[in-house]
mmCIF file of C-alpha atoms in Angstrom:
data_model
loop_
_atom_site.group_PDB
_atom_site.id
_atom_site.type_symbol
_atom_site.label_atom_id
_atom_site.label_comp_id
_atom_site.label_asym_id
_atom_site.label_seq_id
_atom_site.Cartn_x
_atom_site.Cartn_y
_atom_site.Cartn_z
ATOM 1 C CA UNK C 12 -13.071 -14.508 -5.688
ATOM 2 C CA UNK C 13 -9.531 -12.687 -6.002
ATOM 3 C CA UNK C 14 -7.617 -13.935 -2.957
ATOM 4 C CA UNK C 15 -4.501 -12.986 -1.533
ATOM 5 C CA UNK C 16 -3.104 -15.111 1.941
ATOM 6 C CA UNK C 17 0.113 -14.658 3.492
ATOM 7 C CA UNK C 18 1.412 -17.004 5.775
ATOM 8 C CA UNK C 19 4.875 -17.390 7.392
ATOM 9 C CA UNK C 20 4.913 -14.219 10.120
ATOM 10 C CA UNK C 21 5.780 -15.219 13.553
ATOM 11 C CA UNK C 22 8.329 -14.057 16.716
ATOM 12 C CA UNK C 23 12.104 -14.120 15.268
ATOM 13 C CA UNK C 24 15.228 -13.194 17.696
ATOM 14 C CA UNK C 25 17.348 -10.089 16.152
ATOM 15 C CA UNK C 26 19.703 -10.967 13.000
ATOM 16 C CA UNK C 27 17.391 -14.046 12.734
ATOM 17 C CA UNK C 28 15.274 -15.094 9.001
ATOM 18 C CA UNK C 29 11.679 -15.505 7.959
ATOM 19 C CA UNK C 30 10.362 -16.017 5.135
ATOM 20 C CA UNK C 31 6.639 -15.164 3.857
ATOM 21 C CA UNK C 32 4.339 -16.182 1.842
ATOM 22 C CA UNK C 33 1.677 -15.007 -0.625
ATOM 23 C CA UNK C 34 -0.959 -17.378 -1.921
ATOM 24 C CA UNK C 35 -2.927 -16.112 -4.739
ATOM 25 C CA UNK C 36 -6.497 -16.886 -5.805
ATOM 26 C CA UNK C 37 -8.839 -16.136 -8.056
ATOM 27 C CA UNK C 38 -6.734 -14.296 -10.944
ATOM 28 C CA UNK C 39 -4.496 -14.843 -13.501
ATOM 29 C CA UNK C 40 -1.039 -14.307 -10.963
ATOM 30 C CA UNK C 41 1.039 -15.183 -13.919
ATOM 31 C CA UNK C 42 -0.028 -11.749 -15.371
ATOM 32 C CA UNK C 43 0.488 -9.047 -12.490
ATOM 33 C CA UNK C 44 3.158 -7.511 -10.948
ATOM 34 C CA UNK C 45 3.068 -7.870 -7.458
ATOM 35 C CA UNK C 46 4.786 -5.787 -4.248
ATOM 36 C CA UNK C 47 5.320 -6.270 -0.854
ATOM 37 C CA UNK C 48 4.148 -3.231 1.600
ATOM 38 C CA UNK C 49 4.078 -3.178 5.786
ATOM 39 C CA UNK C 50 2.983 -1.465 8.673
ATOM 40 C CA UNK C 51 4.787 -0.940 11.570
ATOM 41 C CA UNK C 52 2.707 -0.906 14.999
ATOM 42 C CA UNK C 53 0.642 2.302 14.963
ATOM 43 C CA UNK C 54 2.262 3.904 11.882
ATOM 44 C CA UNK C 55 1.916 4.538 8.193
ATOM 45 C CA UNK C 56 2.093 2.080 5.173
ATOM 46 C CA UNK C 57 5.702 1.575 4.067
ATOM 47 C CA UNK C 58 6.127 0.493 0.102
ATOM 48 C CA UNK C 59 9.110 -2.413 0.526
ATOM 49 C CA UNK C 60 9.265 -3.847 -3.039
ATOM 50 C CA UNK C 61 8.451 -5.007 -6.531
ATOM 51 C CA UNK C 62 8.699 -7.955 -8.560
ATOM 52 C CA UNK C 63 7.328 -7.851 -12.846
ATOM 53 C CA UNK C 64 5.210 -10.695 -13.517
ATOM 54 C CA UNK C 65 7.950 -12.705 -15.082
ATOM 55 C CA UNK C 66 10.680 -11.899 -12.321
ATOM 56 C CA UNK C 67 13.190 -10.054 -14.447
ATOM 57 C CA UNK C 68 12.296 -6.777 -12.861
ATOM 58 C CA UNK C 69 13.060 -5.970 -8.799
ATOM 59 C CA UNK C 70 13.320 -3.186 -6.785
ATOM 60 C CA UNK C 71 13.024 -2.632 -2.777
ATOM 61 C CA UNK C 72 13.148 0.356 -0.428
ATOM 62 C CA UNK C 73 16.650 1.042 0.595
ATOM 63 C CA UNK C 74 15.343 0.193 4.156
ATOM 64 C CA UNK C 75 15.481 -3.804 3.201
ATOM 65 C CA UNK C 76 17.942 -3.700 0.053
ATOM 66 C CA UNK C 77 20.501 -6.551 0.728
ATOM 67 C CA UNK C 78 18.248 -7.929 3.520
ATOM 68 C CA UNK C 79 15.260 -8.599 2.067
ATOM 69 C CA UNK C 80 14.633 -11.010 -1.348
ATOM 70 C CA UNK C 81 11.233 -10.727 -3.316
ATOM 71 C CA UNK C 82 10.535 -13.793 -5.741
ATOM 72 C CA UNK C 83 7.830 -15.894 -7.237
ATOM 73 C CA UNK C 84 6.148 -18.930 -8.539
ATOM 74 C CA UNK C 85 4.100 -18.657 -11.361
ATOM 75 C CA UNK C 86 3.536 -22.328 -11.783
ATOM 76 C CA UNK C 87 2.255 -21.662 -8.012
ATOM 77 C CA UNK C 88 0.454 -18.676 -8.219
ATOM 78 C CA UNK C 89 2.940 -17.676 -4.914
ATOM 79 C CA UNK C 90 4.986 -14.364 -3.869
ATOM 80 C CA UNK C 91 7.696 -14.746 -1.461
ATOM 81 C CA UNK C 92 9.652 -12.577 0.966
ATOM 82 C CA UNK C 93 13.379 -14.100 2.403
ATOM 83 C CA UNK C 94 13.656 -11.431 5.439
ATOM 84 C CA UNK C 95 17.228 -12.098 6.467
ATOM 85 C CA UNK C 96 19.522 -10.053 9.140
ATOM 86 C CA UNK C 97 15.973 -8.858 11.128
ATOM 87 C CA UNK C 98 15.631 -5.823 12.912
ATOM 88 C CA UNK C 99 13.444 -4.305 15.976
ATOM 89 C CA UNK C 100 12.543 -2.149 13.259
ATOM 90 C CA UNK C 101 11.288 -4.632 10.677
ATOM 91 C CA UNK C 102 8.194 -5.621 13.362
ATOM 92 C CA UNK C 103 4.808 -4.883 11.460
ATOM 93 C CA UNK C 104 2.072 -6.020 9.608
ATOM 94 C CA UNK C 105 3.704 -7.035 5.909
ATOM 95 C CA UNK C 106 0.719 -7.091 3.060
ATOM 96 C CA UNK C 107 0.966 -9.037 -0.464
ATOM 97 C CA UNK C 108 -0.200 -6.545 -3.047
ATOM 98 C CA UNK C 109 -1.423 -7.065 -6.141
ATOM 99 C CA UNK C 110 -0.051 -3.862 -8.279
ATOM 100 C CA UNK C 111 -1.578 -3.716 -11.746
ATOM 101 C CA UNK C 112 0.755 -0.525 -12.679
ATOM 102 C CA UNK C 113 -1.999 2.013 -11.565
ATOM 103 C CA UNK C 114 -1.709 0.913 -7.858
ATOM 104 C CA UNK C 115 -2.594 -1.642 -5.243
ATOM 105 C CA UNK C 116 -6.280 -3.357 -6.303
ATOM 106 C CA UNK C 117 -5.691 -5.882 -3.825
ATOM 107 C CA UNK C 118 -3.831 -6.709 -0.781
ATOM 108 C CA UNK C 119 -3.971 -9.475 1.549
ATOM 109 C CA UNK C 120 -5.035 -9.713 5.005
ATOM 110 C CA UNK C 121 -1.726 -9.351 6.437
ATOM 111 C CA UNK C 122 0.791 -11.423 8.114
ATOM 112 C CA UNK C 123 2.687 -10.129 11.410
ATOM 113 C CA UNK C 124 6.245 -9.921 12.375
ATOM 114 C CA UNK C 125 7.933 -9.244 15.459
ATOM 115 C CA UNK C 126 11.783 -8.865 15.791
ATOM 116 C CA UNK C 127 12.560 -9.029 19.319
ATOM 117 C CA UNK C 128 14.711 -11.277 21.467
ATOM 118 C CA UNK E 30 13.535 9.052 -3.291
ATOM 119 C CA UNK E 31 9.981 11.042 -4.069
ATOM 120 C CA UNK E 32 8.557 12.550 -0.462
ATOM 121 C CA UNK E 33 4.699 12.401 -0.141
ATOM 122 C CA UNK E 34 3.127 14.803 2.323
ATOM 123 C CA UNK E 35 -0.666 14.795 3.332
ATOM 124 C CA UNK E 36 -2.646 17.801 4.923
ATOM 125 C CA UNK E 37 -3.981 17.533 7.523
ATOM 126 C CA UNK E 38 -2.896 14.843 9.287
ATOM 127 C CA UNK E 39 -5.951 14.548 11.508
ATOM 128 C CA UNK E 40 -9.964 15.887 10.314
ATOM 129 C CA UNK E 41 -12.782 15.907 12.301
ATOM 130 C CA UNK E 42 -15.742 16.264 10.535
ATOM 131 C CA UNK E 43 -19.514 15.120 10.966
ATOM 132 C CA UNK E 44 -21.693 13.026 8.981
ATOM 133 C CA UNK E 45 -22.855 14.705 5.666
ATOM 134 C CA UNK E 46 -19.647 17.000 5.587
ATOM 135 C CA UNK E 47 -17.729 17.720 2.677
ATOM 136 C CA UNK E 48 -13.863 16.626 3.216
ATOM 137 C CA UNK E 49 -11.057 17.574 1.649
ATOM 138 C CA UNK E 50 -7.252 16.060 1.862
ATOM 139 C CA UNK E 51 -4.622 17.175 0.298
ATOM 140 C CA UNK E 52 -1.545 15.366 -1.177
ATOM 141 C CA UNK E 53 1.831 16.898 -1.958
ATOM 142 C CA UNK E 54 4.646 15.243 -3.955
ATOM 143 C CA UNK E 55 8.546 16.584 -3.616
ATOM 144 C CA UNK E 56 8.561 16.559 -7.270
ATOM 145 C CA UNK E 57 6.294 16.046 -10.639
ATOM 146 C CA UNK E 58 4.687 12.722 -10.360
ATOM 147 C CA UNK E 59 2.173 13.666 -13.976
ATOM 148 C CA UNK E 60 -0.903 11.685 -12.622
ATOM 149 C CA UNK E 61 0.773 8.704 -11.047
ATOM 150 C CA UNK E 62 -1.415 9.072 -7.553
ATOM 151 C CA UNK E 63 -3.325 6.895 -5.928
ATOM 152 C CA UNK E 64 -5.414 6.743 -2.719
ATOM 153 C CA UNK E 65 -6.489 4.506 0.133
ATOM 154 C CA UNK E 66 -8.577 3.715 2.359
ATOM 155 C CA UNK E 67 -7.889 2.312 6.200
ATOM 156 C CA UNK E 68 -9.859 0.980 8.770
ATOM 157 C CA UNK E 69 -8.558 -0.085 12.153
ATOM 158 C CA UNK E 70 -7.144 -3.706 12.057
ATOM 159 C CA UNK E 71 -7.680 -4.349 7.924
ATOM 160 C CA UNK E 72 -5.947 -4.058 5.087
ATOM 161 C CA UNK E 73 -5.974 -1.178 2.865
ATOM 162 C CA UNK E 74 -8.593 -0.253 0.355
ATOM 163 C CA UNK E 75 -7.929 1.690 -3.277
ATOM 164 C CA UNK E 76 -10.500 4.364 -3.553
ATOM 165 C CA UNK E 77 -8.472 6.183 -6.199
ATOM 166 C CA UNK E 78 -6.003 5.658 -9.185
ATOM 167 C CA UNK E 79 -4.083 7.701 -11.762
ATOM 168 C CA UNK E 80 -5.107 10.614 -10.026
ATOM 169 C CA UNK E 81 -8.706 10.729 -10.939
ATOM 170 C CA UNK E 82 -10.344 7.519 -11.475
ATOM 171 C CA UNK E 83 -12.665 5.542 -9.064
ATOM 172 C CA UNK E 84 -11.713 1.982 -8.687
ATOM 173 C CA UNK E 85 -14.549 -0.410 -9.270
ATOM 174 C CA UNK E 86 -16.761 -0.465 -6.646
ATOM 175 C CA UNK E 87 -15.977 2.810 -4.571
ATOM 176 C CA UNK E 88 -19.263 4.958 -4.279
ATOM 177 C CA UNK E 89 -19.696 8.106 -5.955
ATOM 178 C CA UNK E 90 -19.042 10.277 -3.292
ATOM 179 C CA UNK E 91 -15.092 9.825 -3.731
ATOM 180 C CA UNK E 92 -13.335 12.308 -6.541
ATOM 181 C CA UNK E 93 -9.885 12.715 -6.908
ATOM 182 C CA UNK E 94 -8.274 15.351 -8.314
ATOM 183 C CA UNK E 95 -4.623 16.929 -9.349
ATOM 184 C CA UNK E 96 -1.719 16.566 -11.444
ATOM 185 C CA UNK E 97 2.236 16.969 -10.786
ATOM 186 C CA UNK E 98 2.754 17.778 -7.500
ATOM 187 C CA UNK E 99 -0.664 18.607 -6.036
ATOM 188 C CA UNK E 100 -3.715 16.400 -5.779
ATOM 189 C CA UNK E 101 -6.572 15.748 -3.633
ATOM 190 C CA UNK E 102 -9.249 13.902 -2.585
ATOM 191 C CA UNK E 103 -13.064 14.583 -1.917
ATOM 192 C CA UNK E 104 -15.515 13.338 -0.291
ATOM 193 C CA UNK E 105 -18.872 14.989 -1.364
ATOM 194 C CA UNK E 106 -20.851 13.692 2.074
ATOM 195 C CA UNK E 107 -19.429 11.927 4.622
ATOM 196 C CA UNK E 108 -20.739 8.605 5.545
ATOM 197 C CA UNK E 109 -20.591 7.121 8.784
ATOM 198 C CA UNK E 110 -18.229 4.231 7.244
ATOM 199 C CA UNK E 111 -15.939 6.744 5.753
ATOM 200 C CA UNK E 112 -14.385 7.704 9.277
ATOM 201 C CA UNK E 113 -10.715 6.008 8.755
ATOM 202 C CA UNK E 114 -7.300 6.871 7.847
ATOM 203 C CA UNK E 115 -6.578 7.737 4.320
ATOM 204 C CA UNK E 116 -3.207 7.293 2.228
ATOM 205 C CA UNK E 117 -1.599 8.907 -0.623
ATOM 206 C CA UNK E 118 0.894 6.882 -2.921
ATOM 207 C CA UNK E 119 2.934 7.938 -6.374
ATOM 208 C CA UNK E 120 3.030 5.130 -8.584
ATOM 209 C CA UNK E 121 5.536 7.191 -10.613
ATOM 210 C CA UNK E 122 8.967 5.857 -9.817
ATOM 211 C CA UNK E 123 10.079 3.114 -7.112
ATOM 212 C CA UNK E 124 10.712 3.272 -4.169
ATOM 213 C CA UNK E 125 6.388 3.979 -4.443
ATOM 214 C CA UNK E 126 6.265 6.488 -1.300
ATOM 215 C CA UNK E 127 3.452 6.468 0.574
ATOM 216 C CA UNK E 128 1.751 9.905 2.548
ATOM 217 C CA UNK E 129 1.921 9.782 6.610
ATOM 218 C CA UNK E 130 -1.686 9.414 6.203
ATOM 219 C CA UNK E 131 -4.530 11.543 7.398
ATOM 220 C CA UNK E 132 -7.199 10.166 10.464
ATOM 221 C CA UNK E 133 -10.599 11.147 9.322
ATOM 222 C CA UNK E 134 -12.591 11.036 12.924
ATOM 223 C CA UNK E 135 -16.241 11.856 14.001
ATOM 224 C CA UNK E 136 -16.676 15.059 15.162
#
């Protein structure tokens, strides 16, 4: 079965870090791009970033540029997210996303973060 | 950055209805559309890529439609598990925009 688990979310004070975590399953993770897309608390899906399946290629939403760091482990079939400088604003539901090039075939359950002190 | 607005933002319909959503792009995104699925409390689902095509696994009764800056998405008859929020995205150039979404309720 194609799997995707994140894992890290939790409470974190203002200006604090987090990082996430995206396990993948079932799939060849070496061979996918992947992105990172949340949902803030009652609102719409926000697209955050992108990583090519051998790393050389990033991009993020200005809304997280310089705070936020997408990266992988192929040998560990894992996606990360370093969240650093946090913000009230940055509390949602964050999805791994498997992105094939055509758009998001499958997405995780979801891990949540809240940014308050 | 490309902006992605959906019409209407909120449907009510009834079960066997024919739906309609519409998706607008700020500029020419050639077929690089996709749509979604939401239920309360889960992760999206694709219904929808490049525009047209039904992801494996979607019934029938989803068609997409469009090219460049207007697209949309049909349902032929509403099913009672089609009541959800549904979401536009352009694959076309980062940052991938997403619509506000539109609420698909029971009338």
């Amino acid at each position: 079965e194609v799997q995707l688990v994140e894992s890290g979310g939790g409470l974190v004070q203002p200006g604090g870090s987090l990082r996430l975590s995206c396990a993948a399953s079932g799939f060849t993770f070496s061979t996918y791009p992947m992105n990172w897309v949340r949902q803030a608390p009652g609102k719409g899906l926000e697209w955050l970033s992108y990583i090519d399946s051998s790393s050389s290629t990033i991009y993020y939403a200005d809304s997280v540029k310089g705070r936020f760091t997408i990266s992988r482990d192929n040998a560990k079939n894992s996606l990360f997210l370093q969240m650093n400088s946090l913000r009230a604003e940055d509390t949602a539901v964050y999805y791994c996303a498997r992105f094939p090039g055509y758009g998001i075939d499958v997405w995780g359950q979801g891990t949540t973060v809240t940014v308050s002190s | 950055d490309i902006q992605m607005t959906q019409s209407p933002s909120s449907l009510s319909a009834s079960v066997g209805d024919r739906v309609t959503i519409t998706c607008r792009a700020s500029q020419s995104i050639s077929s690089y559309l996709n749509w979604y699925q939401q239920k309360p409390g889960k992760a999206p689902k694709l219904l929808i890529y490049a525009a047209s095509s039904l992801q494996s696994g979607v019934p029938s009764r989803f068609s997409g439609s469009g090219s460049g800056i207007d697209f949309t998405l049909t349902i032929s008859s509403l099913q009672p598990e089609d009541f959800a929020t549904y979401y536009c995205q352009q694959s076309y150039i980062t940052p991938y925009t997403f619509g506000q979404g539109t609420k698909l309720e029971i009338k």
